[in-house]
């Protein structure tokens, strides 16, 4: 099972399925932004869609004292373009491409430099803390990052575990 599908089954309510993403809108976003999104990221969101996790994810992270930032949302392709097209003057780091966020307004991102030279299999995922203006590398790939939310720490928890 793909990492994002496993994430969606564990943390998203089945009555609210992941938002579907089509290949054409993803290609249009890449063209508008002038870059190539990582292949693992594209495979995962095309196969699964964009899940909407419940508060159980945040509750589980906090209750089990896990060193993870909660994932509240992943951006659909049209939002990728809207929020990343002109970052200058917004306070958002120009070297990052936001792909999602947590419950506190911080963001998950790829480094734009990793996406400039044509198709790549994967790229590191970073966390940008808007309060402190700091960036932290979270994982070597989108798939690895998403898999961290369904790692052994989460055993026994589900979307309704809060």
PDB file of C-alpha atoms in Angstrom:
ATOM      1  CA  UNK A   1       0.000   0.000   0.000  1.00  0.00           C
ATOM      2  CA  UNK A   2       1.308   3.456  -0.910  1.00  0.00           C
ATOM      3  CA  UNK A   3       2.438   5.661   1.987  1.00  0.00           C
ATOM      4  CA  UNK A   4      -0.173   8.374   1.395  1.00  0.00           C
ATOM      5  CA  UNK A   5      -2.971   5.812   1.054  1.00  0.00           C
ATOM      6  CA  UNK A   6      -1.912   4.263   4.358  1.00  0.00           C
ATOM      7  CA  UNK A   7      -1.866   7.766   5.901  1.00  0.00           C
ATOM      8  CA  UNK A   8      -5.360   8.515   4.554  1.00  0.00           C
ATOM      9  CA  UNK A   9      -6.812   5.239   5.821  1.00  0.00           C
ATOM     10  CA  UNK A  10      -5.330   5.789   9.263  1.00  0.00           C
ATOM     11  CA  UNK A  11      -5.907   9.511   9.831  1.00  0.00           C
ATOM     12  CA  UNK A  12      -8.761  10.679   7.555  1.00  0.00           C
ATOM     13  CA  UNK A  13     -12.441   9.960   8.221  1.00  0.00           C
ATOM     14  CA  UNK A  14     -13.843   7.577   5.588  1.00  0.00           C
ATOM     15  CA  UNK A  15     -16.874   9.852   5.085  1.00  0.00           C
ATOM     16  CA  UNK A  16     -14.476  12.536   3.813  1.00  0.00           C
ATOM     17  CA  UNK A  17     -12.339  10.867   1.132  1.00  0.00           C
ATOM     18  CA  UNK A  18      -9.122  12.465  -0.118  1.00  0.00           C
ATOM     19  CA  UNK A  19      -9.550  15.247  -2.690  1.00  0.00           C
ATOM     20  CA  UNK A  20      -8.720  13.782  -6.095  1.00  0.00           C
ATOM     21  CA  UNK A  21      -5.863  15.268  -8.120  1.00  0.00           C
ATOM     22  CA  UNK A  22      -5.617  14.829 -11.877  1.00  0.00           C
ATOM     23  CA  UNK A  23      -2.458  14.597 -13.934  1.00  0.00           C
ATOM     24  CA  UNK A  24      -3.367  17.618 -16.105  1.00  0.00           C
ATOM     25  CA  UNK A  25      -3.726  20.020 -13.172  1.00  0.00           C
ATOM     26  CA  UNK A  26      -0.460  18.775 -11.696  1.00  0.00           C
ATOM     27  CA  UNK A  27       1.323  19.291 -15.042  1.00  0.00           C
ATOM     28  CA  UNK A  28      -0.216  22.773 -15.315  1.00  0.00           C
ATOM     29  CA  UNK A  29       1.105  23.642 -11.845  1.00  0.00           C
ATOM     30  CA  UNK A  30       4.603  22.483 -12.778  1.00  0.00           C
ATOM     31  CA  UNK A  31       4.499  24.566 -15.949  1.00  0.00           C
ATOM     32  CA  UNK A  32       3.196  27.673 -14.158  1.00  0.00           C
ATOM     33  CA  UNK A  33       5.892  27.373 -11.494  1.00  0.00           C
ATOM     34  CA  UNK A  34       8.672  26.464 -13.950  1.00  0.00           C
ATOM     35  CA  UNK A  35       9.822  23.358 -12.091  1.00  0.00           C
ATOM     36  CA  UNK A  36       9.418  19.595 -11.839  1.00  0.00           C
ATOM     37  CA  UNK A  37       7.792  18.181  -8.733  1.00  0.00           C
ATOM     38  CA  UNK A  38       9.337  14.966  -7.375  1.00  0.00           C
ATOM     39  CA  UNK A  39       8.033  11.784  -8.977  1.00  0.00           C
ATOM     40  CA  UNK A  40       7.282  10.106  -5.627  1.00  0.00           C
ATOM     41  CA  UNK A  41       5.146  13.091  -4.588  1.00  0.00           C
ATOM     42  CA  UNK A  42       3.240  13.034  -7.881  1.00  0.00           C
ATOM     43  CA  UNK A  43       2.685   9.257  -7.743  1.00  0.00           C
ATOM     44  CA  UNK A  44       1.355   9.425  -4.199  1.00  0.00           C
ATOM     45  CA  UNK A  45      -1.082  12.308  -4.686  1.00  0.00           C
ATOM     46  CA  UNK A  46      -2.288  11.043  -8.075  1.00  0.00           C
ATOM     47  CA  UNK A  47      -2.973   7.583  -6.634  1.00  0.00           C
ATOM     48  CA  UNK A  48      -4.504   8.658  -3.324  1.00  0.00           C
ATOM     49  CA  UNK A  49      -5.542  12.286  -3.548  1.00  0.00           C
ATOM     50  CA  UNK A  50      -5.136  14.845  -0.769  1.00  0.00           C
ATOM     51  CA  UNK A  51      -6.329  13.478   2.585  1.00  0.00           C
ATOM     52  CA  UNK A  52      -7.875  15.649   5.290  1.00  0.00           C
ATOM     53  CA  UNK A  53      -6.636  14.192   8.592  1.00  0.00           C
ATOM     54  CA  UNK A  54      -8.751  14.430  11.730  1.00  0.00           C
ATOM     55  CA  UNK A  55      -7.549  15.848  15.045  1.00  0.00           C
ATOM     56  CA  UNK A  56      -6.550  12.307  15.984  1.00  0.00           C
ATOM     57  CA  UNK A  57      -3.199  12.845  14.268  1.00  0.00           C
ATOM     58  CA  UNK A  58      -2.327  15.901  16.370  1.00  0.00           C
ATOM     59  CA  UNK A  59      -3.710  14.247  19.507  1.00  0.00           C
ATOM     60  CA  UNK A  60      -1.631  11.122  18.901  1.00  0.00           C
ATOM     61  CA  UNK A  61       1.552  13.119  18.279  1.00  0.00           C
ATOM     62  CA  UNK A  62       1.057  15.162  21.454  1.00  0.00           C
ATOM     63  CA  UNK A  63      -0.129  12.324  23.706  1.00  0.00           C
ATOM     64  CA  UNK A  64       2.677  10.011  22.639  1.00  0.00           C
ATOM     65  CA  UNK A  65       5.287  12.805  22.712  1.00  0.00           C
ATOM     66  CA  UNK A  66       6.432  12.073  19.165  1.00  0.00           C
ATOM     67  CA  UNK A  67       8.907  14.446  17.509  1.00  0.00           C
ATOM     68  CA  UNK A  68       6.691  15.167  14.486  1.00  0.00           C
ATOM     69  CA  UNK A  69       4.873  18.227  13.222  1.00  0.00           C
ATOM     70  CA  UNK A  70       1.213  17.522  12.559  1.00  0.00           C
ATOM     71  CA  UNK A  71       0.162  17.517   8.929  1.00  0.00           C
ATOM     72  CA  UNK A  72      -3.147  19.357   8.580  1.00  0.00           C
ATOM     73  CA  UNK A  73      -3.314  19.731   4.819  1.00  0.00           C
ATOM     74  CA  UNK A  74      -1.604  19.201   1.491  1.00  0.00           C
ATOM     75  CA  UNK A  75      -2.137  21.857  -1.161  1.00  0.00           C
ATOM     76  CA  UNK A  76      -4.030  21.035  -4.363  1.00  0.00           C
ATOM     77  CA  UNK A  77      -2.198  21.955  -7.596  1.00  0.00           C
ATOM     78  CA  UNK A  78      -4.051  25.256  -8.143  1.00  0.00           C
ATOM     79  CA  UNK A  79      -3.138  26.353  -4.596  1.00  0.00           C
ATOM     80  CA  UNK A  80       0.483  25.324  -5.159  1.00  0.00           C
ATOM     81  CA  UNK A  81       0.567  27.889  -7.938  1.00  0.00           C
ATOM     82  CA  UNK A  82      -1.346  30.583  -6.064  1.00  0.00           C
ATOM     83  CA  UNK A  83       0.765  30.487  -2.894  1.00  0.00           C
ATOM     84  CA  UNK A  84       4.136  29.853  -4.559  1.00  0.00           C
ATOM     85  CA  UNK A  85       4.112  31.929  -7.745  1.00  0.00           C
ATOM     86  CA  UNK A  86       5.377  35.207  -6.223  1.00  0.00           C
ATOM     87  CA  UNK A  87       6.760  34.646  -2.721  1.00  0.00           C
ATOM     88  CA  UNK A  88       8.769  37.901  -2.701  1.00  0.00           C
ATOM     89  CA  UNK A  89       7.421  40.309  -0.113  1.00  0.00           C
ATOM     90  CA  UNK A  90       5.181  37.742   1.586  1.00  0.00           C
ATOM     91  CA  UNK A  91       7.643  36.787   4.303  1.00  0.00           C
ATOM     92  CA  UNK A  92       7.742  33.236   2.992  1.00  0.00           C
ATOM     93  CA  UNK A  93      11.249  31.986   2.132  1.00  0.00           C
ATOM     94  CA  UNK A  94      11.776  32.351  -1.612  1.00  0.00           C
ATOM     95  CA  UNK A  95      13.937  29.209  -1.710  1.00  0.00           C
ATOM     96  CA  UNK A  96      11.037  26.984  -0.598  1.00  0.00           C
ATOM     97  CA  UNK A  97       7.977  25.637  -2.413  1.00  0.00           C
ATOM     98  CA  UNK A  98       5.121  25.150   0.046  1.00  0.00           C
ATOM     99  CA  UNK A  99       3.204  21.869  -0.361  1.00  0.00           C
ATOM    100  CA  UNK A 100       1.188  21.759   2.869  1.00  0.00           C
ATOM    101  CA  UNK A 101       0.794  22.991   6.403  1.00  0.00           C
ATOM    102  CA  UNK A 102       0.284  22.159  10.041  1.00  0.00           C
ATOM    103  CA  UNK A 103      -2.407  23.374  12.447  1.00  0.00           C
ATOM    104  CA  UNK A 104      -0.336  26.403  13.502  1.00  0.00           C
ATOM    105  CA  UNK A 105       0.217  27.967  10.075  1.00  0.00           C
ATOM    106  CA  UNK A 106       3.702  26.557   9.543  1.00  0.00           C
ATOM    107  CA  UNK A 107       4.479  24.846   6.269  1.00  0.00           C
ATOM    108  CA  UNK A 108       5.959  21.763   4.679  1.00  0.00           C
ATOM    109  CA  UNK A 109       7.977  22.401   1.551  1.00  0.00           C
ATOM    110  CA  UNK A 110      10.476  21.294  -1.035  1.00  0.00           C
ATOM    111  CA  UNK A 111      13.583  23.380  -1.740  1.00  0.00           C
ATOM    112  CA  UNK A 112      13.086  25.037  -5.129  1.00  0.00           C
ATOM    113  CA  UNK A 113      16.714  24.321  -6.058  1.00  0.00           C
ATOM    114  CA  UNK A 114      15.943  20.588  -5.900  1.00  0.00           C
ATOM    115  CA  UNK A 115      13.155  21.017  -8.469  1.00  0.00           C
ATOM    116  CA  UNK A 116      14.888  23.143 -11.111  1.00  0.00           C
ATOM    117  CA  UNK A 117      16.732  20.579 -13.234  1.00  0.00           C
ATOM    118  CA  UNK A 118      14.026  18.377 -14.690  1.00  0.00           C
ATOM    119  CA  UNK A 119      12.343  15.268 -13.337  1.00  0.00           C
ATOM    120  CA  UNK A 120      13.718  13.758 -10.122  1.00  0.00           C
ATOM    121  CA  UNK A 121      12.584  10.693  -8.204  1.00  0.00           C
ATOM    122  CA  UNK A 122      12.447  12.392  -4.814  1.00  0.00           C
ATOM    123  CA  UNK A 123      13.453  15.511  -2.915  1.00  0.00           C
ATOM    124  CA  UNK A 124      13.835  16.286   0.786  1.00  0.00           C
ATOM    125  CA  UNK A 125      10.834  17.672   2.656  1.00  0.00           C
ATOM    126  CA  UNK A 126      11.434  20.705   4.869  1.00  0.00           C
ATOM    127  CA  UNK A 127       9.446  22.355   7.662  1.00  0.00           C
ATOM    128  CA  UNK A 128       9.279  26.144   7.870  1.00  0.00           C
ATOM    129  CA  UNK A 129       8.340  27.622  11.253  1.00  0.00           C
ATOM    130  CA  UNK A 130       6.687  30.975  10.587  1.00  0.00           C
ATOM    131  CA  UNK A 131       7.106  32.174  14.202  1.00  0.00           C
ATOM    132  CA  UNK A 132      10.880  31.744  14.261  1.00  0.00           C
ATOM    133  CA  UNK A 133      11.651  31.914  10.548  1.00  0.00           C
ATOM    134  CA  UNK A 134      13.573  28.645  10.772  1.00  0.00           C
ATOM    135  CA  UNK A 135      13.747  25.758   8.330  1.00  0.00           C
ATOM    136  CA  UNK A 136      14.281  22.127   9.308  1.00  0.00           C
ATOM    137  CA  UNK A 137      14.871  19.179   6.993  1.00  0.00           C
ATOM    138  CA  UNK A 138      12.367  16.470   7.939  1.00  0.00           C
ATOM    139  CA  UNK A 139      12.938  13.608   5.504  1.00  0.00           C
ATOM    140  CA  UNK A 140      14.855  12.642   2.379  1.00  0.00           C
ATOM    141  CA  UNK A 141      11.644  12.179   0.388  1.00  0.00           C
ATOM    142  CA  UNK A 142       7.912  12.852   0.352  1.00  0.00           C
ATOM    143  CA  UNK A 143       7.205   9.131   0.720  1.00  0.00           C
ATOM    144  CA  UNK A 144       9.561   8.820   3.683  1.00  0.00           C
ATOM    145  CA  UNK A 145       8.034  11.866   5.349  1.00  0.00           C
ATOM    146  CA  UNK A 146       4.451  10.647   4.936  1.00  0.00           C
ATOM    147  CA  UNK A 147       5.442   7.177   6.189  1.00  0.00           C
ATOM    148  CA  UNK A 148       6.647   8.749   9.463  1.00  0.00           C
ATOM    149  CA  UNK A 149       2.985   9.397  10.366  1.00  0.00           C
ATOM    150  CA  UNK A 150       2.121   5.694  10.182  1.00  0.00           C
ATOM    151  CA  UNK A 151       5.318   4.409  11.819  1.00  0.00           C
ATOM    152  CA  UNK A 152       5.160   2.095  14.869  1.00  0.00           C
ATOM    153  CA  UNK A 153       4.483   5.029  17.237  1.00  0.00           C
ATOM    154  CA  UNK A 154       0.974   5.262  15.735  1.00  0.00           C
ATOM    155  CA  UNK A 155      -0.031   1.625  16.336  1.00  0.00           C
ATOM    156  CA  UNK A 156      -3.473   1.367  17.902  1.00  0.00           C
ATOM    157  CA  UNK A 157      -4.503   4.855  16.772  1.00  0.00           C
ATOM    158  CA  UNK A 158      -7.032   5.705  14.072  1.00  0.00           C
ATOM    159  CA  UNK A 159      -8.877   8.731  12.702  1.00  0.00           C
ATOM    160  CA  UNK A 160     -11.349   8.654  15.630  1.00  0.00           C
ATOM    161  CA  UNK A 161      -8.706   8.336  18.394  1.00  0.00           C
ATOM    162  CA  UNK A 162      -9.153  11.714  20.068  1.00  0.00           C
TER     163      UNK A 162
END
